[in-house]
Short mmCIF file of N, CA and C in Angstrom, two decimals:
data_model
loop_
_atom_site.label_atom_id
_atom_site.label_comp_id
_atom_site.label_asym_id
_atom_site.label_seq_id
_atom_site.Cartn_x
_atom_site.Cartn_y
_atom_site.Cartn_z
N MET O 1 33.59 1.25 -59.34
CA MET O 1 34.96 0.92 -59.68
C MET O 1 35.44 1.96 -60.81
N ALA O 2 36.62 2.55 -60.51
CA ALA O 2 37.14 3.43 -61.52
C ALA O 2 37.69 2.50 -62.74
N LEU O 3 38.00 3.20 -63.72
CA LEU O 3 38.59 2.49 -64.90
C LEU O 3 39.95 1.97 -64.57
N GLU O 4 40.19 0.70 -64.92
CA GLU O 4 41.61 0.11 -64.89
C GLU O 4 42.13 0.25 -66.23
N ILE O 5 43.26 0.95 -66.46
CA ILE O 5 43.75 1.15 -67.73
C ILE O 5 45.32 0.72 -67.72
N ILE O 6 45.64 -0.11 -68.58
CA ILE O 6 47.10 -0.47 -68.62
C ILE O 6 47.61 -0.50 -70.09
N GLN O 7 48.76 -0.08 -70.30
CA GLN O 7 49.32 -0.02 -71.68
C GLN O 7 49.86 -1.49 -71.99
N VAL O 8 49.56 -2.01 -73.09
CA VAL O 8 50.02 -3.36 -73.45
C VAL O 8 50.64 -3.32 -74.87
N GLU O 9 51.47 -4.40 -75.09
CA GLU O 9 52.04 -4.51 -76.39
C GLU O 9 51.20 -5.71 -77.07
N TYR O 10 51.25 -5.59 -78.39
CA TYR O 10 50.61 -6.76 -79.11
C TYR O 10 51.43 -6.99 -80.36
N TYR O 11 51.35 -8.24 -80.93
CA TYR O 11 52.14 -8.74 -81.95
C TYR O 11 51.05 -9.36 -82.94
N SER O 12 51.37 -9.22 -84.28
CA SER O 12 50.51 -9.91 -85.21
C SER O 12 51.23 -10.81 -86.20
N THR O 13 50.53 -11.72 -86.77
CA THR O 13 51.02 -12.65 -87.84
C THR O 13 49.88 -13.00 -88.77
N VAL O 14 50.26 -13.35 -89.91
CA VAL O 14 49.29 -13.81 -90.91
C VAL O 14 49.55 -15.30 -91.27
N VAL O 15 48.48 -16.09 -91.23
CA VAL O 15 48.67 -17.53 -91.48
C VAL O 15 47.88 -17.85 -92.68
N GLU O 16 48.38 -18.81 -93.47
CA GLU O 16 47.75 -19.47 -94.71
C GLU O 16 46.90 -20.64 -94.21
N ASP O 17 46.11 -21.09 -95.18
CA ASP O 17 45.22 -22.25 -94.89
C ASP O 17 44.65 -22.10 -93.56
N GLN O 18 43.70 -21.20 -93.32
CA GLN O 18 43.07 -20.69 -92.19
C GLN O 18 43.04 -21.71 -90.97
N ILE O 19 42.26 -22.73 -91.14
CA ILE O 19 41.93 -23.53 -89.89
C ILE O 19 43.13 -24.44 -89.50
N ALA O 20 43.77 -25.10 -90.39
CA ALA O 20 44.78 -26.00 -90.09
C ALA O 20 46.04 -25.17 -89.47
N ASN O 21 46.43 -24.18 -90.03
CA ASN O 21 47.59 -23.37 -89.57
C ASN O 21 47.20 -22.56 -88.30
N ALA O 22 45.91 -22.17 -88.28
CA ALA O 22 45.49 -21.40 -87.07
C ALA O 22 45.60 -22.29 -85.84
N SER O 23 45.12 -23.57 -85.97
CA SER O 23 45.16 -24.46 -84.90
C SER O 23 46.47 -24.75 -84.44
N LYS O 24 47.44 -24.90 -85.42
CA LYS O 24 48.87 -25.11 -85.05
C LYS O 24 49.47 -23.97 -84.42
N LEU O 25 49.14 -22.76 -84.95
CA LEU O 25 49.61 -21.44 -84.25
C LEU O 25 49.15 -21.37 -82.84
N ILE O 26 47.96 -21.50 -82.57
CA ILE O 26 47.50 -21.42 -81.20
C ILE O 26 48.03 -22.44 -80.33
N THR O 27 48.07 -23.60 -80.76
CA THR O 27 48.68 -24.67 -80.03
C THR O 27 50.07 -24.35 -79.59
N GLU O 28 50.94 -23.82 -80.48
CA GLU O 28 52.38 -23.53 -80.28
C GLU O 28 52.42 -22.42 -79.21
N ILE O 29 51.60 -21.46 -79.38
CA ILE O 29 51.61 -20.33 -78.47
C ILE O 29 51.17 -20.63 -77.07
N VAL O 30 50.12 -21.36 -76.95
CA VAL O 30 49.61 -21.80 -75.65
C VAL O 30 50.64 -22.72 -75.02
N GLY O 31 51.31 -23.56 -75.85
CA GLY O 31 52.30 -24.50 -75.36
C GLY O 31 53.49 -23.72 -74.84
N ALA O 32 53.77 -22.52 -75.20
CA ALA O 32 54.90 -21.70 -74.63
C ALA O 32 54.52 -21.04 -73.36
N GLY O 33 53.29 -21.27 -72.80
CA GLY O 33 52.90 -20.76 -71.58
C GLY O 33 52.33 -19.35 -71.62
N VAL O 34 51.87 -18.95 -72.72
CA VAL O 34 51.39 -17.51 -73.02
C VAL O 34 49.92 -17.36 -72.49
N ASP O 35 49.83 -16.40 -71.51
CA ASP O 35 48.42 -15.93 -71.18
C ASP O 35 48.13 -14.73 -71.89
N PHE O 36 46.84 -14.46 -72.05
CA PHE O 36 46.45 -13.27 -72.97
C PHE O 36 45.50 -12.35 -72.20
N HIS O 37 45.50 -11.08 -72.48
CA HIS O 37 44.54 -10.21 -72.14
C HIS O 37 43.45 -10.40 -73.26
N ALA O 38 43.84 -10.52 -74.48
CA ALA O 38 43.03 -10.64 -75.58
C ALA O 38 43.68 -11.14 -76.76
N PHE O 39 42.96 -11.68 -77.82
CA PHE O 39 43.53 -11.88 -79.05
C PHE O 39 42.41 -11.78 -80.11
N LYS O 40 42.74 -11.58 -81.39
CA LYS O 40 41.68 -11.49 -82.35
C LYS O 40 42.19 -12.10 -83.62
N SER O 41 41.27 -12.42 -84.44
CA SER O 41 41.60 -12.95 -85.80
C SER O 41 40.74 -12.32 -86.83
N VAL O 42 41.17 -11.90 -87.93
CA VAL O 42 40.32 -11.35 -89.03
C VAL O 42 40.82 -11.81 -90.41
N PRO O 43 39.87 -11.93 -91.34
CA PRO O 43 40.46 -12.23 -92.76
C PRO O 43 41.43 -11.34 -93.19
N ALA O 44 42.51 -11.90 -93.86
CA ALA O 44 43.63 -11.09 -94.33
C ALA O 44 43.85 -11.17 -95.87
N GLY O 45 42.92 -11.90 -96.47
CA GLY O 45 43.12 -12.18 -97.98
C GLY O 45 42.61 -13.55 -98.25
N GLN O 46 42.75 -13.89 -99.54
CA GLN O 46 42.25 -15.21 -99.95
C GLN O 46 42.98 -16.37 -99.11
N GLY O 47 42.26 -17.08 -98.32
CA GLY O 47 42.84 -18.23 -97.56
C GLY O 47 43.74 -17.80 -96.41
N GLN O 48 43.70 -16.51 -96.06
CA GLN O 48 44.63 -16.11 -94.97
C GLN O 48 43.83 -15.51 -93.75
N MET O 49 44.45 -15.60 -92.57
CA MET O 49 43.80 -14.94 -91.40
C MET O 49 44.96 -14.23 -90.67
N LYS O 50 44.67 -13.09 -90.17
CA LYS O 50 45.63 -12.18 -89.42
C LYS O 50 45.19 -12.42 -87.95
N PHE O 51 46.21 -12.89 -87.19
CA PHE O 51 45.97 -12.95 -85.73
C PHE O 51 46.79 -11.84 -85.06
N SER O 52 46.18 -11.26 -84.01
CA SER O 52 46.87 -10.30 -83.06
C SER O 52 46.76 -10.82 -81.68
N PHE O 53 47.95 -10.90 -81.01
CA PHE O 53 47.98 -11.32 -79.68
C PHE O 53 48.39 -10.30 -78.67
N PHE O 54 47.57 -10.13 -77.71
CA PHE O 54 47.76 -9.23 -76.63
C PHE O 54 48.13 -10.01 -75.39
N ALA O 55 49.40 -10.34 -75.25
CA ALA O 55 49.90 -11.24 -74.22
C ALA O 55 50.07 -10.46 -72.88
N LYS O 56 49.89 -11.17 -71.77
CA LYS O 56 50.21 -10.55 -70.51
C LYS O 56 51.64 -10.43 -70.30
N ASP O 57 52.49 -11.33 -70.91
CA ASP O 57 53.92 -11.22 -70.81
C ASP O 57 54.45 -11.38 -72.29
N SER O 58 54.78 -10.27 -72.90
CA SER O 58 55.20 -10.24 -74.30
C SER O 58 56.47 -11.05 -74.55
N SER O 59 57.35 -11.20 -73.60
CA SER O 59 58.47 -11.94 -73.74
C SER O 59 58.29 -13.37 -73.89
N LYS O 60 57.20 -13.94 -73.19
CA LYS O 60 56.94 -15.37 -73.47
C LYS O 60 56.38 -15.58 -74.78
N LEU O 61 55.61 -14.59 -75.25
CA LEU O 61 55.07 -14.73 -76.64
C LEU O 61 56.22 -14.70 -77.70
N THR O 62 57.09 -13.75 -77.63
CA THR O 62 58.20 -13.68 -78.50
C THR O 62 59.16 -14.86 -78.46
N GLU O 63 59.47 -15.32 -77.33
CA GLU O 63 60.30 -16.47 -77.05
C GLU O 63 59.64 -17.72 -77.68
N GLY O 64 58.31 -17.93 -77.48
CA GLY O 64 57.65 -18.97 -78.06
C GLY O 64 57.52 -18.95 -79.52
N ALA O 65 57.39 -17.69 -80.06
CA ALA O 65 57.29 -17.56 -81.48
C ALA O 65 58.63 -17.90 -82.14
N GLU O 66 59.75 -17.31 -81.52
CA GLU O 66 61.08 -17.68 -81.96
C GLU O 66 61.41 -19.15 -82.01
N LYS O 67 61.05 -19.85 -81.01
CA LYS O 67 61.35 -21.35 -80.93
C LYS O 67 60.59 -22.06 -82.02
N SER O 68 59.31 -21.61 -82.36
CA SER O 68 58.60 -22.31 -83.31
C SER O 68 58.74 -21.77 -84.66
N GLY O 69 59.66 -20.72 -84.90
CA GLY O 69 59.88 -20.26 -86.23
C GLY O 69 58.78 -19.31 -86.79
N LEU O 70 57.95 -18.84 -85.82
CA LEU O 70 56.81 -18.04 -86.23
C LEU O 70 57.32 -16.55 -86.38
N ASN O 71 56.96 -15.91 -87.48
CA ASN O 71 57.42 -14.50 -87.68
C ASN O 71 56.30 -13.60 -87.20
N LEU O 72 56.60 -12.80 -86.16
CA LEU O 72 55.57 -11.76 -85.58
C LEU O 72 55.93 -10.52 -85.96
N GLU O 73 54.90 -9.64 -86.24
CA GLU O 73 54.99 -8.33 -86.56
C GLU O 73 54.71 -7.50 -85.27
N GLY O 74 55.66 -6.61 -84.83
CA GLY O 74 55.38 -5.74 -83.63
C GLY O 74 56.71 -5.57 -82.91
N PRO O 75 56.63 -5.01 -81.69
CA PRO O 75 55.44 -4.71 -80.88
C PRO O 75 54.74 -3.57 -81.45
N HIS O 76 53.41 -3.56 -81.15
CA HIS O 76 52.52 -2.40 -81.40
C HIS O 76 51.99 -2.02 -80.04
N SER O 77 51.42 -0.81 -79.89
CA SER O 77 50.90 -0.32 -78.63
C SER O 77 49.36 -0.24 -78.53
N ALA O 78 48.93 -0.59 -77.35
CA ALA O 78 47.48 -0.57 -77.16
C ALA O 78 47.22 -0.26 -75.58
N LEU O 79 45.95 0.19 -75.47
CA LEU O 79 45.54 0.34 -73.99
C LEU O 79 44.39 -0.65 -73.82
N PHE O 80 44.52 -1.35 -72.74
CA PHE O 80 43.54 -2.29 -72.23
C PHE O 80 42.72 -1.59 -71.13
N ILE O 81 41.46 -1.42 -71.27
CA ILE O 81 40.66 -0.73 -70.32
C ILE O 81 39.51 -1.65 -69.82
N LYS O 82 39.45 -1.72 -68.49
CA LYS O 82 38.44 -2.48 -67.85
C LYS O 82 37.57 -1.50 -66.94
N GLY O 83 36.27 -1.79 -66.81
CA GLY O 83 35.55 -0.88 -65.95
C GLY O 83 34.14 -1.59 -65.73
N ASP O 84 33.39 -0.84 -64.86
CA ASP O 84 32.03 -1.19 -64.71
C ASP O 84 31.18 -0.64 -65.83
N GLU O 85 30.13 -1.38 -66.15
CA GLU O 85 29.32 -0.97 -67.25
C GLU O 85 28.48 0.19 -66.91
N LYS O 86 28.80 1.43 -67.41
CA LYS O 86 28.00 2.56 -67.12
C LYS O 86 27.66 3.22 -68.45
N SER O 87 26.54 3.71 -68.57
CA SER O 87 26.09 4.39 -69.77
C SER O 87 27.04 5.55 -70.15
N GLY O 88 27.42 5.57 -71.32
CA GLY O 88 28.21 6.74 -71.81
C GLY O 88 29.70 6.74 -71.54
N GLU O 89 30.21 5.76 -70.78
CA GLU O 89 31.63 5.70 -70.46
C GLU O 89 32.53 5.58 -71.63
N LEU O 90 32.19 4.79 -72.59
CA LEU O 90 32.97 4.62 -73.85
C LEU O 90 33.09 5.99 -74.56
N ALA O 91 31.93 6.60 -74.62
CA ALA O 91 31.90 7.86 -75.31
C ALA O 91 32.74 8.91 -74.57
N GLN O 92 32.87 8.89 -73.32
CA GLN O 92 33.80 9.72 -72.56
C GLN O 92 35.23 9.35 -72.77
N VAL O 93 35.61 8.14 -72.94
CA VAL O 93 36.95 7.76 -73.32
C VAL O 93 37.26 8.32 -74.67
N TYR O 94 36.46 8.17 -75.62
CA TYR O 94 36.70 8.73 -77.04
C TYR O 94 36.84 10.24 -76.94
N GLU O 95 35.90 10.87 -76.15
CA GLU O 95 35.94 12.30 -76.09
C GLU O 95 37.21 12.88 -75.50
N LYS O 96 37.75 12.24 -74.47
CA LYS O 96 39.03 12.71 -73.84
C LYS O 96 40.16 12.57 -74.91
N LEU O 97 40.14 11.46 -75.61
CA LEU O 97 41.24 11.17 -76.59
C LEU O 97 41.08 12.19 -77.85
N SER O 98 39.89 12.46 -78.26
CA SER O 98 39.63 13.41 -79.26
C SER O 98 40.11 14.84 -78.85
N GLN O 99 39.84 15.26 -77.61
CA GLN O 99 40.19 16.57 -77.19
C GLN O 99 41.77 16.70 -77.09
N ALA O 100 42.46 15.52 -76.88
CA ALA O 100 43.88 15.54 -76.85
C ALA O 100 44.50 15.35 -78.23
N GLY O 101 43.70 15.07 -79.18
CA GLY O 101 44.24 14.90 -80.55
C GLY O 101 44.80 13.58 -80.76
N ILE O 102 44.35 12.56 -80.10
CA ILE O 102 44.93 11.24 -80.13
C ILE O 102 43.90 10.35 -81.02
N GLN O 103 44.38 9.75 -81.99
CA GLN O 103 43.61 8.94 -82.92
C GLN O 103 43.61 7.44 -82.47
N VAL O 104 42.53 6.86 -82.42
CA VAL O 104 42.36 5.32 -82.15
C VAL O 104 42.47 4.69 -83.55
N GLU O 105 43.40 3.86 -83.71
CA GLU O 105 43.60 3.19 -85.05
C GLU O 105 42.61 1.96 -85.09
N GLU O 106 42.31 1.32 -84.06
CA GLU O 106 41.47 0.19 -84.07
C GLU O 106 40.90 -0.06 -82.67
N ALA O 107 39.74 -0.54 -82.47
CA ALA O 107 39.24 -0.84 -81.14
C ALA O 107 38.25 -2.06 -81.24
N PHE O 108 38.23 -2.77 -80.11
CA PHE O 108 37.27 -3.85 -80.00
C PHE O 108 37.12 -4.17 -78.51
N GLY O 109 35.95 -4.68 -78.20
CA GLY O 109 35.73 -4.96 -76.69
C GLY O 109 34.60 -5.93 -76.44
N ILE O 110 34.31 -6.21 -75.25
CA ILE O 110 33.25 -7.07 -74.84
C ILE O 110 32.64 -6.47 -73.59
N ALA O 111 31.35 -6.57 -73.51
CA ALA O 111 30.60 -6.11 -72.36
C ALA O 111 29.81 -7.21 -71.71
N ASP O 112 29.27 -6.76 -70.59
CA ASP O 112 28.25 -7.70 -69.92
C ASP O 112 29.10 -8.87 -69.30
N ILE O 113 30.28 -8.70 -68.83
CA ILE O 113 30.96 -9.79 -68.16
C ILE O 113 31.12 -9.28 -66.64
N ASN O 114 30.33 -10.00 -65.78
CA ASN O 114 30.39 -9.67 -64.34
C ASN O 114 29.98 -8.12 -64.18
N ALA O 115 29.05 -7.72 -64.99
CA ALA O 115 28.56 -6.34 -64.94
C ALA O 115 29.57 -5.29 -65.26
N GLY O 116 30.58 -5.77 -66.12
CA GLY O 116 31.57 -4.85 -66.53
C GLY O 116 31.92 -4.97 -68.01
N TYR O 117 32.94 -4.38 -68.40
CA TYR O 117 33.46 -4.45 -69.82
C TYR O 117 34.89 -4.39 -69.91
N GLY O 118 35.38 -4.70 -71.14
CA GLY O 118 36.88 -4.54 -71.46
C GLY O 118 36.96 -4.12 -72.88
N ILE O 119 37.87 -3.20 -73.11
CA ILE O 119 38.04 -2.73 -74.48
C ILE O 119 39.55 -2.65 -74.59
N ILE O 120 40.01 -2.85 -75.95
CA ILE O 120 41.32 -2.68 -76.43
C ILE O 120 41.32 -1.56 -77.38
N LEU O 121 42.18 -0.57 -77.09
CA LEU O 121 42.31 0.58 -78.12
C LEU O 121 43.69 0.55 -78.63
N CYS O 122 43.83 0.27 -79.88
CA CYS O 122 45.08 0.21 -80.58
C CYS O 122 45.42 1.69 -80.96
N ILE O 123 46.54 2.14 -80.51
CA ILE O 123 46.92 3.56 -80.65
C ILE O 123 48.39 3.69 -81.15
N ASN O 124 48.65 4.61 -81.98
CA ASN O 124 50.05 4.79 -82.42
C ASN O 124 51.05 4.77 -81.17
N HIS O 125 52.12 4.09 -81.42
CA HIS O 125 53.08 4.00 -80.33
C HIS O 125 53.54 5.31 -79.72
N GLU O 126 53.78 6.27 -80.44
CA GLU O 126 54.12 7.63 -80.01
C GLU O 126 53.08 8.32 -79.16
N ASP O 127 51.85 7.94 -79.30
CA ASP O 127 50.71 8.62 -78.62
C ASP O 127 50.26 7.84 -77.48
N CYS O 128 50.79 6.59 -77.25
CA CYS O 128 50.15 5.66 -76.27
C CYS O 128 50.36 6.17 -74.87
N SER O 129 51.54 6.65 -74.53
CA SER O 129 51.79 7.18 -73.12
C SER O 129 50.91 8.33 -72.85
N GLU O 130 50.82 9.26 -73.78
CA GLU O 130 49.91 10.43 -73.54
C GLU O 130 48.61 9.98 -73.43
N ALA O 131 48.05 9.11 -74.15
CA ALA O 131 46.71 8.62 -74.07
C ALA O 131 46.41 7.99 -72.71
N LEU O 132 47.42 7.22 -72.18
CA LEU O 132 47.24 6.70 -70.84
C LEU O 132 47.06 7.84 -69.85
N GLU O 133 47.96 8.89 -69.86
CA GLU O 133 47.85 9.92 -68.96
C GLU O 133 46.49 10.78 -69.07
N VAL O 134 46.12 10.93 -70.37
CA VAL O 134 44.79 11.64 -70.59
C VAL O 134 43.64 10.91 -69.95
N LEU O 135 43.60 9.61 -70.10
CA LEU O 135 42.52 8.77 -69.59
C LEU O 135 42.56 8.60 -68.11
N LYS O 136 43.77 8.70 -67.51
CA LYS O 136 43.79 8.49 -66.14
C LYS O 136 43.52 9.74 -65.35
N SER O 137 43.45 10.87 -66.07
CA SER O 137 43.22 12.16 -65.36
C SER O 137 41.79 12.53 -65.18
#
């Protein structure tokens, strides 16, 4: 299977009181009918967590956030890449981007799901369309 690459938007927010507010946040977003390509959370300071949401439909995410009074930062750009697990494939992705002078700001992924993998590459908005073309060539 060839790489499947799509450009996605993501939004972030920081919550206080990690577990209580995180639970409320996720409940509100899921309640708005949002499906995700991915999401992540990382510590953002004393008693804070930063959540990033890579929704399949950004409008549902932003509408749900607005209704619940949640302040989202974004949209930001990323590429969501899925493929078969092949040795060296991720290195080839980075090599192509490097040759084009495109910087990856952040990346995360998961492997060994049905003999495949998925990665999210967060890329500067101005470079995202070019990165998509470079990787599809």
